[in-house]
Coordinates of C-alpha atoms in Angstrom, one line a residue:
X292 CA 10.1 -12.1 27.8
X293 CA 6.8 -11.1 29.6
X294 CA 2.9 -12.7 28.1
X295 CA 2.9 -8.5 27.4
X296 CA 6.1 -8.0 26.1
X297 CA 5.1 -10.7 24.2
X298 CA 1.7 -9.6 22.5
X299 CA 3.1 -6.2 22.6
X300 CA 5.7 -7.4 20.2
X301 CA 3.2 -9.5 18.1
X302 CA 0.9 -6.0 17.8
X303 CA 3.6 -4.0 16.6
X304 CA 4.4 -6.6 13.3
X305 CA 1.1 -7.1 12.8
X306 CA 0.0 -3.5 12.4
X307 CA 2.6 -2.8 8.8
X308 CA 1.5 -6.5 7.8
X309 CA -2.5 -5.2 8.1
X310 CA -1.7 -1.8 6.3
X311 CA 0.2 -4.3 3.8
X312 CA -3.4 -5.9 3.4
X313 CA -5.3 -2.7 3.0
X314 CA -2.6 -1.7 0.2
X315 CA -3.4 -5.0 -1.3
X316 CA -7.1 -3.7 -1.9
X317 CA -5.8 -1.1 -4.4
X318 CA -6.0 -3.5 -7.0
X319 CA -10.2 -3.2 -6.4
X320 CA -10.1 0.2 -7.0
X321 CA -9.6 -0.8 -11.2
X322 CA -13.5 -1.0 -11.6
X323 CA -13.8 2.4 -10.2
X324 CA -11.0 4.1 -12.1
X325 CA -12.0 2.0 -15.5
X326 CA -15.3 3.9 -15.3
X327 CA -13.4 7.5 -15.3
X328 CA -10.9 6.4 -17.4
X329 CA -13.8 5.3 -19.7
X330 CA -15.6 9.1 -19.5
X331 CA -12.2 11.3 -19.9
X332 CA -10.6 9.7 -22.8
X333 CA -14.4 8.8 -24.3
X334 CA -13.3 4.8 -24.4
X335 CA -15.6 2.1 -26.3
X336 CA -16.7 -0.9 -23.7
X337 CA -13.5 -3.2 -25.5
X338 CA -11.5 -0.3 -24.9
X339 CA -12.1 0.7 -21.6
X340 CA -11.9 -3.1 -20.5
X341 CA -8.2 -3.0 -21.6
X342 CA -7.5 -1.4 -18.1
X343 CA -8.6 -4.3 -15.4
X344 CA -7.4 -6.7 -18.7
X345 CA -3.8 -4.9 -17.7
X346 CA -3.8 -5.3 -13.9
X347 CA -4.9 -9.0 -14.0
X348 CA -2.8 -10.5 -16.5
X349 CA 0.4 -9.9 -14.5
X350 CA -1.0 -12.5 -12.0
X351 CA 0.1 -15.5 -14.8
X352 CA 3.0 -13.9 -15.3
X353 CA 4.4 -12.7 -11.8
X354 CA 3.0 -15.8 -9.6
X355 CA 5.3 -18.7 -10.0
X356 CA 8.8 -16.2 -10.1
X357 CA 7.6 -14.7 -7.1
X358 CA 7.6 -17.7 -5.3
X359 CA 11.0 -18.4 -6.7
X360 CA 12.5 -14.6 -5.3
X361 CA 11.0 -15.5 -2.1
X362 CA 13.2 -18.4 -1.5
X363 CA 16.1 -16.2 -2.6
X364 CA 15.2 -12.4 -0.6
X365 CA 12.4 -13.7 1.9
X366 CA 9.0 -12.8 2.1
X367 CA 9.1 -10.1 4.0
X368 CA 11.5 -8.3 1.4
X369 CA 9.1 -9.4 -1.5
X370 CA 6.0 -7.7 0.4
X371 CA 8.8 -4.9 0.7
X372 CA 8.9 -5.1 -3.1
X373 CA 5.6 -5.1 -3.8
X374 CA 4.8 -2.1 -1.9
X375 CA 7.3 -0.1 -3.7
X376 CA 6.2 -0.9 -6.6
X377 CA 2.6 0.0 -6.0
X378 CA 3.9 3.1 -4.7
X379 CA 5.1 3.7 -8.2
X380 CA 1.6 3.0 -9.5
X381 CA -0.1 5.0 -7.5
X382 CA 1.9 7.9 -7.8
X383 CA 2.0 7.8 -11.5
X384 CA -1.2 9.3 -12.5
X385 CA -1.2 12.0 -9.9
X386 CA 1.9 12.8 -12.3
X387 CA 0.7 13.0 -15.5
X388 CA -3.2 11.6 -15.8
X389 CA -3.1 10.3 -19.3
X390 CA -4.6 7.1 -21.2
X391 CA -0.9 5.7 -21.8
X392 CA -0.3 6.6 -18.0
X393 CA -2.9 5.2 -16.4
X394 CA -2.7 1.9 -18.7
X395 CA 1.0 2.2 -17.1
X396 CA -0.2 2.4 -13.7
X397 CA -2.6 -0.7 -14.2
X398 CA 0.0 -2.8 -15.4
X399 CA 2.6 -1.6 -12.3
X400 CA -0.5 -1.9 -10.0
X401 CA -0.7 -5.6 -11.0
X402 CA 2.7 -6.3 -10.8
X403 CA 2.7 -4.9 -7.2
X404 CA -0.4 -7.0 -6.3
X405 CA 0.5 -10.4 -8.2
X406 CA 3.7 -10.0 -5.8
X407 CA 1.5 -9.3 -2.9
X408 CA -0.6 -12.0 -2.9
X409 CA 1.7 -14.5 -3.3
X410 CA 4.4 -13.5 -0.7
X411 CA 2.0 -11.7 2.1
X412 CA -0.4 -14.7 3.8
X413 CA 2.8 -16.6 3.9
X414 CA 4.6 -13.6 6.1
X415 CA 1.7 -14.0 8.9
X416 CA 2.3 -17.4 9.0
X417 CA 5.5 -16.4 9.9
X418 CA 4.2 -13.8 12.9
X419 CA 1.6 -15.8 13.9
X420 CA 1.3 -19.5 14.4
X421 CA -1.2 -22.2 15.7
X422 CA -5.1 -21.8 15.8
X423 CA -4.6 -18.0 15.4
X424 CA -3.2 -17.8 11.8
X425 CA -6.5 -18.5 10.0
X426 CA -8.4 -16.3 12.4
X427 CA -5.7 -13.5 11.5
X428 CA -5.7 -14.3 8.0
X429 CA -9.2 -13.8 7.6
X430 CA -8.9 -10.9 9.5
X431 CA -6.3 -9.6 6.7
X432 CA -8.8 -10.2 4.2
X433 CA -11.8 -8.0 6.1
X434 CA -9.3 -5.0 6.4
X435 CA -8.3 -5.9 2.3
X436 CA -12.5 -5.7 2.0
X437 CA -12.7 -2.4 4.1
X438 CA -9.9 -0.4 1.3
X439 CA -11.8 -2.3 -1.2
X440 CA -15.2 -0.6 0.1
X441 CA -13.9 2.7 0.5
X442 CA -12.2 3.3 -3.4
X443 CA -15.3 3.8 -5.0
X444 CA -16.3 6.7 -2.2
X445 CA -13.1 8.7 -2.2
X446 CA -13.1 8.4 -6.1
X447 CA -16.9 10.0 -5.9
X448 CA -16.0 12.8 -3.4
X449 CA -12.6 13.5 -5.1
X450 CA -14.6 13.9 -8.3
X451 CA -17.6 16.2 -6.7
X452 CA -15.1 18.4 -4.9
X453 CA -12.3 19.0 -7.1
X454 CA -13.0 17.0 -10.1
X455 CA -10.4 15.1 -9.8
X456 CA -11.1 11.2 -9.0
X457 CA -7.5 10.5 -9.6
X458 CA -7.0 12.0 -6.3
X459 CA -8.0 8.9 -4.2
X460 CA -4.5 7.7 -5.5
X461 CA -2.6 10.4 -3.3
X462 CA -4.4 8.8 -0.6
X463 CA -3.7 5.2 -1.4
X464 CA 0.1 6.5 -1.8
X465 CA 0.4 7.6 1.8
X466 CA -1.1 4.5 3.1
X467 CA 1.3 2.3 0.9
X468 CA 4.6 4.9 1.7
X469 CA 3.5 4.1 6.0
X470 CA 2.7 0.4 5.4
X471 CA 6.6 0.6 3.4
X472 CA 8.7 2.3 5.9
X473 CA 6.7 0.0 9.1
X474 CA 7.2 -2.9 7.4
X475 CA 10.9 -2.1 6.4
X476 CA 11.7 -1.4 10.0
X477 CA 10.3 -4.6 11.4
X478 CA 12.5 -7.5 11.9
X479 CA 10.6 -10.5 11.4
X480 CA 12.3 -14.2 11.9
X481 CA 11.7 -16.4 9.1
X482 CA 12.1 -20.1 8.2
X483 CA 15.4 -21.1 6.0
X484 CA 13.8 -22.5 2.5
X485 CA 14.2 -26.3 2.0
X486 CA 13.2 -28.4 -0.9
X487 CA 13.4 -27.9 -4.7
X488 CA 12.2 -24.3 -5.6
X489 CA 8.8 -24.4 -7.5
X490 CA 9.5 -23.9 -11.7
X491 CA 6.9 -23.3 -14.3
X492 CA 7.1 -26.7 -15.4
X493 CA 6.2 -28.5 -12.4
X494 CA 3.3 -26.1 -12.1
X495 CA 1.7 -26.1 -15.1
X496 CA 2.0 -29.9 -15.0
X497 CA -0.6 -30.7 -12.2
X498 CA -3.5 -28.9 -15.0
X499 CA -3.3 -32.5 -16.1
X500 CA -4.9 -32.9 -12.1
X501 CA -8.9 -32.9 -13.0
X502 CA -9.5 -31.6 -9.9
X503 CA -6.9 -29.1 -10.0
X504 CA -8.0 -27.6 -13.2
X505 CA -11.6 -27.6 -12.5
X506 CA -10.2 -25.8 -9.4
X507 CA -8.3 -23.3 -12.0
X508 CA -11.1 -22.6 -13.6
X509 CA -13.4 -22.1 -10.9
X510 CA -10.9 -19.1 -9.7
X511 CA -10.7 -17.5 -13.0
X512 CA -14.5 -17.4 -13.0
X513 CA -14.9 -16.0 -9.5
X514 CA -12.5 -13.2 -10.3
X515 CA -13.9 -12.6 -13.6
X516 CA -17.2 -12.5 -11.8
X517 CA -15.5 -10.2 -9.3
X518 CA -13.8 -7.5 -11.8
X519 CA -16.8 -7.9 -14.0
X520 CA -19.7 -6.6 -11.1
X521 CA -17.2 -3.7 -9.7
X522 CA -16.9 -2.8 -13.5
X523 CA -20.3 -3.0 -15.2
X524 CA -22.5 -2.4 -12.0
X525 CA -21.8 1.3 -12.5
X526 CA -22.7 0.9 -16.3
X527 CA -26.0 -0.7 -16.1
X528 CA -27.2 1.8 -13.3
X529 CA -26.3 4.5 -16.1
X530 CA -27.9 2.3 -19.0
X531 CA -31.0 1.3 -17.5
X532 CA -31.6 4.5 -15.2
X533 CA -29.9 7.5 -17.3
X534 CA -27.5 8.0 -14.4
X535 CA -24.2 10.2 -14.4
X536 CA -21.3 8.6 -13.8
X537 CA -21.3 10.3 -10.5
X538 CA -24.2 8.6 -9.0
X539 CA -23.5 5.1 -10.9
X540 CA -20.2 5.2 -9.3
X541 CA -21.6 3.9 -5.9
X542 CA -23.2 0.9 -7.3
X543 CA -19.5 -0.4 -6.5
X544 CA -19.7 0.3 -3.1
X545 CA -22.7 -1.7 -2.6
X546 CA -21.0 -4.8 -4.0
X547 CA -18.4 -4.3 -2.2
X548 CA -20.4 -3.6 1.1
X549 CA -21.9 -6.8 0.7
X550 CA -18.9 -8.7 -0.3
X551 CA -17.0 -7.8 3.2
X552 CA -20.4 -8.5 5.0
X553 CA -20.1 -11.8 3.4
X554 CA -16.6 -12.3 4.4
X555 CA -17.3 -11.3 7.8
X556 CA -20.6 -14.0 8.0
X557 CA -18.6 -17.1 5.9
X558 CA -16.5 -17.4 8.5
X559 CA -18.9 -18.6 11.1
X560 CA -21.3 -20.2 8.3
X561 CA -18.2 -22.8 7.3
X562 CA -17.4 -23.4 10.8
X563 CA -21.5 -24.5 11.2
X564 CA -22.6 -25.6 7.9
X565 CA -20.8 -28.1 5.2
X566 CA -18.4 -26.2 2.0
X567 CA -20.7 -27.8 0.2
X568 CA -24.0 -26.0 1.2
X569 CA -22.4 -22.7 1.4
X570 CA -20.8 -23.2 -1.8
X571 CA -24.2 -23.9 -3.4
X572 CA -26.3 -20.7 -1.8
X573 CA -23.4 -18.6 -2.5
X574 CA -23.7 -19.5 -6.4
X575 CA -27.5 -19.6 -6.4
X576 CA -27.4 -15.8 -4.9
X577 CA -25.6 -15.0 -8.0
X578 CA -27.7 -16.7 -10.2
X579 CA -30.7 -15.0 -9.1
X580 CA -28.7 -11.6 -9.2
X581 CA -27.7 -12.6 -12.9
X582 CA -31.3 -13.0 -14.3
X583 CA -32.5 -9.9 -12.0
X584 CA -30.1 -7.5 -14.0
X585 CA -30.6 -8.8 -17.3
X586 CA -35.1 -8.6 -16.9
X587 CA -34.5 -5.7 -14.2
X588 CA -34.6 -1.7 -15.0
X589 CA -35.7 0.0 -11.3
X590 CA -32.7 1.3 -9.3
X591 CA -33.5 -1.0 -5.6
X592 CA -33.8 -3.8 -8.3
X593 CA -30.5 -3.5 -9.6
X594 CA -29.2 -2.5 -6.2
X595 CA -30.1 -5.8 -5.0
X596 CA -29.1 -7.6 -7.1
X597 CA -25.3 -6.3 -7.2
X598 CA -25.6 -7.1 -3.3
X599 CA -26.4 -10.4 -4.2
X600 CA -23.0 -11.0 -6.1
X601 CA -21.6 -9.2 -3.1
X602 CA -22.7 -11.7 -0.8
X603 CA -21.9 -15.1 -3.4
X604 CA -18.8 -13.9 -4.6
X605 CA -17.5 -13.5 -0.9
X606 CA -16.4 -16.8 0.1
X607 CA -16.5 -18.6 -3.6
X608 CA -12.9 -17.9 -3.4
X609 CA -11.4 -19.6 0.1
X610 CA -13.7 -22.6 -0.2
X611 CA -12.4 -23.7 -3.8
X612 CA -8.7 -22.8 -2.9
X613 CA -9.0 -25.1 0.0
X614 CA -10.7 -27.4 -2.1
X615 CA -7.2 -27.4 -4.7
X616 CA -5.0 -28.0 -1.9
X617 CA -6.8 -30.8 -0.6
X618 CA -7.3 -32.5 -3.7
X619 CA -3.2 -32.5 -3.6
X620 CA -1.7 -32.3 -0.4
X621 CA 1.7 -33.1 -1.9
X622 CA 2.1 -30.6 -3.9
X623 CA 0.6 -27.2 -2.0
X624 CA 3.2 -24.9 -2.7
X625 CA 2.5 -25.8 -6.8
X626 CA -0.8 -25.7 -6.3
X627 CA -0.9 -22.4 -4.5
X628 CA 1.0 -20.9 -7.4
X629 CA -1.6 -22.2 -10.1
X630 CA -4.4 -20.9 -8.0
X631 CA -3.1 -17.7 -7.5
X632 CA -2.6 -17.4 -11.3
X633 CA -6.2 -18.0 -11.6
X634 CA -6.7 -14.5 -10.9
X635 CA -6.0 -14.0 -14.5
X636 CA -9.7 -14.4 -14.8
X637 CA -9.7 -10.7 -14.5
X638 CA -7.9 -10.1 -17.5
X639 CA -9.6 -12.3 -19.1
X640 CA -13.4 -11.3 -18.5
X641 CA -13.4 -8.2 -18.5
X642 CA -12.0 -8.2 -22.3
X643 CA -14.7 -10.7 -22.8
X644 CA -17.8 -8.6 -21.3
X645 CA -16.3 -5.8 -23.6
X646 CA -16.6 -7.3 -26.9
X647 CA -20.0 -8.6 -25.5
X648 CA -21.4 -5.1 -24.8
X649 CA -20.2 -3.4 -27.4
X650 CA -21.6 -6.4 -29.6
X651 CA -25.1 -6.3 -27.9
X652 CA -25.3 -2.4 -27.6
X653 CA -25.6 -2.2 -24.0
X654 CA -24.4 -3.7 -20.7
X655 CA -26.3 -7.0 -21.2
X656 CA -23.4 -8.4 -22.9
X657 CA -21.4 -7.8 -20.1
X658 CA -24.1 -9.6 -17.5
X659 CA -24.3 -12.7 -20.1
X660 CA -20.8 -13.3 -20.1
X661 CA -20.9 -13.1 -16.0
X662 CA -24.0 -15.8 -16.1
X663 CA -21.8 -18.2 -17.6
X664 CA -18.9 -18.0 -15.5
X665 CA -21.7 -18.4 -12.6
X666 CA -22.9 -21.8 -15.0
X667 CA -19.5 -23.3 -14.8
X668 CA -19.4 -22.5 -10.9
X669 CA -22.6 -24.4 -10.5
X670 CA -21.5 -27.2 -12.5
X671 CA -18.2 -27.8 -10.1
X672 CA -20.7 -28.1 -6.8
X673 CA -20.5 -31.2 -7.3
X674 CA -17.0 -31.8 -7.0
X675 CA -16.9 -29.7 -3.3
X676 CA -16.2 -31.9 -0.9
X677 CA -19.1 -31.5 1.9
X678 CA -16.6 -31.5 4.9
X679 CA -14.0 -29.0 3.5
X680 CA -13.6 -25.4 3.6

């Protein structure tokens, strides 16, 4: 086989695999729909925050068996899986658009995306090897960022021109039925499993790991963090300023914005500059953006600030996963598992922030549950490890 046969071959499984990581940003688009789902069915705050609650909690449930069908199917038939059944979620409230339905729809749409993010990274590794797998890794997560930036938009335009924000699902849909069929045609070679399969029990016993718990926690407080901003950004524009939801709306798009900006600029900072140090800018950006939205009421104010999180919250995520797996080499697969549950931090903040704002009578709550989880992110810089990332 020809160098060109060869990269021409490479191209053509990498193309479903990248549409597979654009359909993994769908999961982003709950802060955007929360805030219409909030307005049609005339939600309270604890309500409303029932809906990225559903999505994330599928991530402790869904993580650890998925790991488990992959050494029985393969990955690429679990990313098969996963699209269908965010297919299924997508479709759903283009259906019927009810409160029932489109708590129904979060909860497939988490499914879909626990299975995802478990059983897609390891798929590249499988296309591409070497040097080039991190480079094409992060690349996966800049195209995730790009659907992630784009939700809030085609939510805002659908709802201008035919008042119907819903519709950005028919769009996500096609996307998810070509990134299906692609992927489904695409033979990719895969390594035969070896090894005991990962079980709950050997999981949830390395929690009893200090690091790997701090680790844990630190994930469930960037996602919360993450959920929280694309959630209650659109809010506090509408507390503060007297906004419609219409205009509020892009305040997600901004965090967002930033967030894949960051993406884009961590990777050359943690090639130049120590985990450490970018770990501890990241945070303080968020800590400044806290106090600017509790003491802040003017709209570039605000806007800042939610950039800031954008920019924080961007690499938070790699450098304390790589941070988990170093502090127990032996056990990555487990490891990987636990982390990835982390991301039951969205279920569990946004629930929190809820009860917060309702409780306080505006979005403050919301941004003083947030400040915390940014607390407990400064308090584990000092367990970073300077020369990993």
């Amino acid at each position: 086989m020809t160098q060109q046969t060869k990269e021409s071959s490479l191209v053509m499984k990498l193309i479903p695999v990248m549409l597979a990581f654009f359909a993994m940003s769908f999961v982003d688009s709950v802060g955007t729909a929360t805030n219409y789902v909030k307005e049609s069915f005339n939600l309270s705050n604890t309500v409303a925050n029932l809906c990225p609650s559903m999505v994330f909690f599928w991530f402790l449930v869904c993580s650890v068996p998925t790991g488990m069908l992959m050494n029985k199917i393969g990955r690429r038939k679990t990313v098969l899986i996963s699209l269908a059944v965010t297919l299924l979620a997508l479709v759903l409230p283009l259906v019927y658009y009810h409160f029932a339905t489109m708590m129904l729809a979060f909860a497939l749409l988490g499914i879909g995306n626990a299975i995802m993010q478990v059983s897609l990274n390891p798929l590249v590794s499988n296309i591409v090897h070497g040097d080039k797998l991190a480079s094409f890794m992060t690349f996966g997560q800049f195209v995730k960022a790009i659907g992630s930036f784009i939700a809030p938009i085609l939510a805002a335009w659908f709802a201008a021109k035919y008042n119907n924000w819903a519709l950005m699902y028919a769009v996500f849909a096609v996307e998810a039925l070509i990134a299906l069929i692609m992927l489904g045609r695409e033979d990719i070679k895969e390594e035969e499993v070896s090894g005991k399969i990962t079980g709950f029990k050997e999981s949830f016993a390395l929690l009893g790991d200090g690091m790997v718990l701090l680790c844990f926690i630190g994930i469930m407080c960037h996602v919360g963090i993450d959920v929280g901003t694309n959630t209650a950004a659109p809010q506090i524009l509408m507390d503060r300023l007297d906004w419609p939801l219409s205009k509020a709306i892009y305040a997600t798009s901004i965090y967002f914005m930033f967030r894949t900006i960051g993406c884009f600029l961590g990777a050359f900072l943690l090639a130049k500059f120590s985990a450490r140090k970018v770990f501890l800018v990241s945070v303080l950006f968020m800590l400044a953006a806290m106090c600017g939205m509790l003491a802040f009421s003017s709209q570039w104010a605000l806007y800042t600030c939610i950039a800031l999180v954008g920019l924080g919250n961007s690499n938070i995520f790699s450098i304390i996963f790589s941070q988990a797996l170093l502090s127990r080499p032996d056990k990555k697969n487990e490891v990987s598992g636990l982390m990835i549950m982390g991301l039951i931090g969205g279920t569990v903040f946004p629930l929190l922030m809820g009860f917060a704002s309702d409780a306080a009578g505006s979005q403050t709550g919301s941004v003083l549950v947030m400040t915390a989880a940014v607390v407990y992110l400064l308090f584990l810089i000092k367990q970073i490890k300077a020369s990993a990332a």
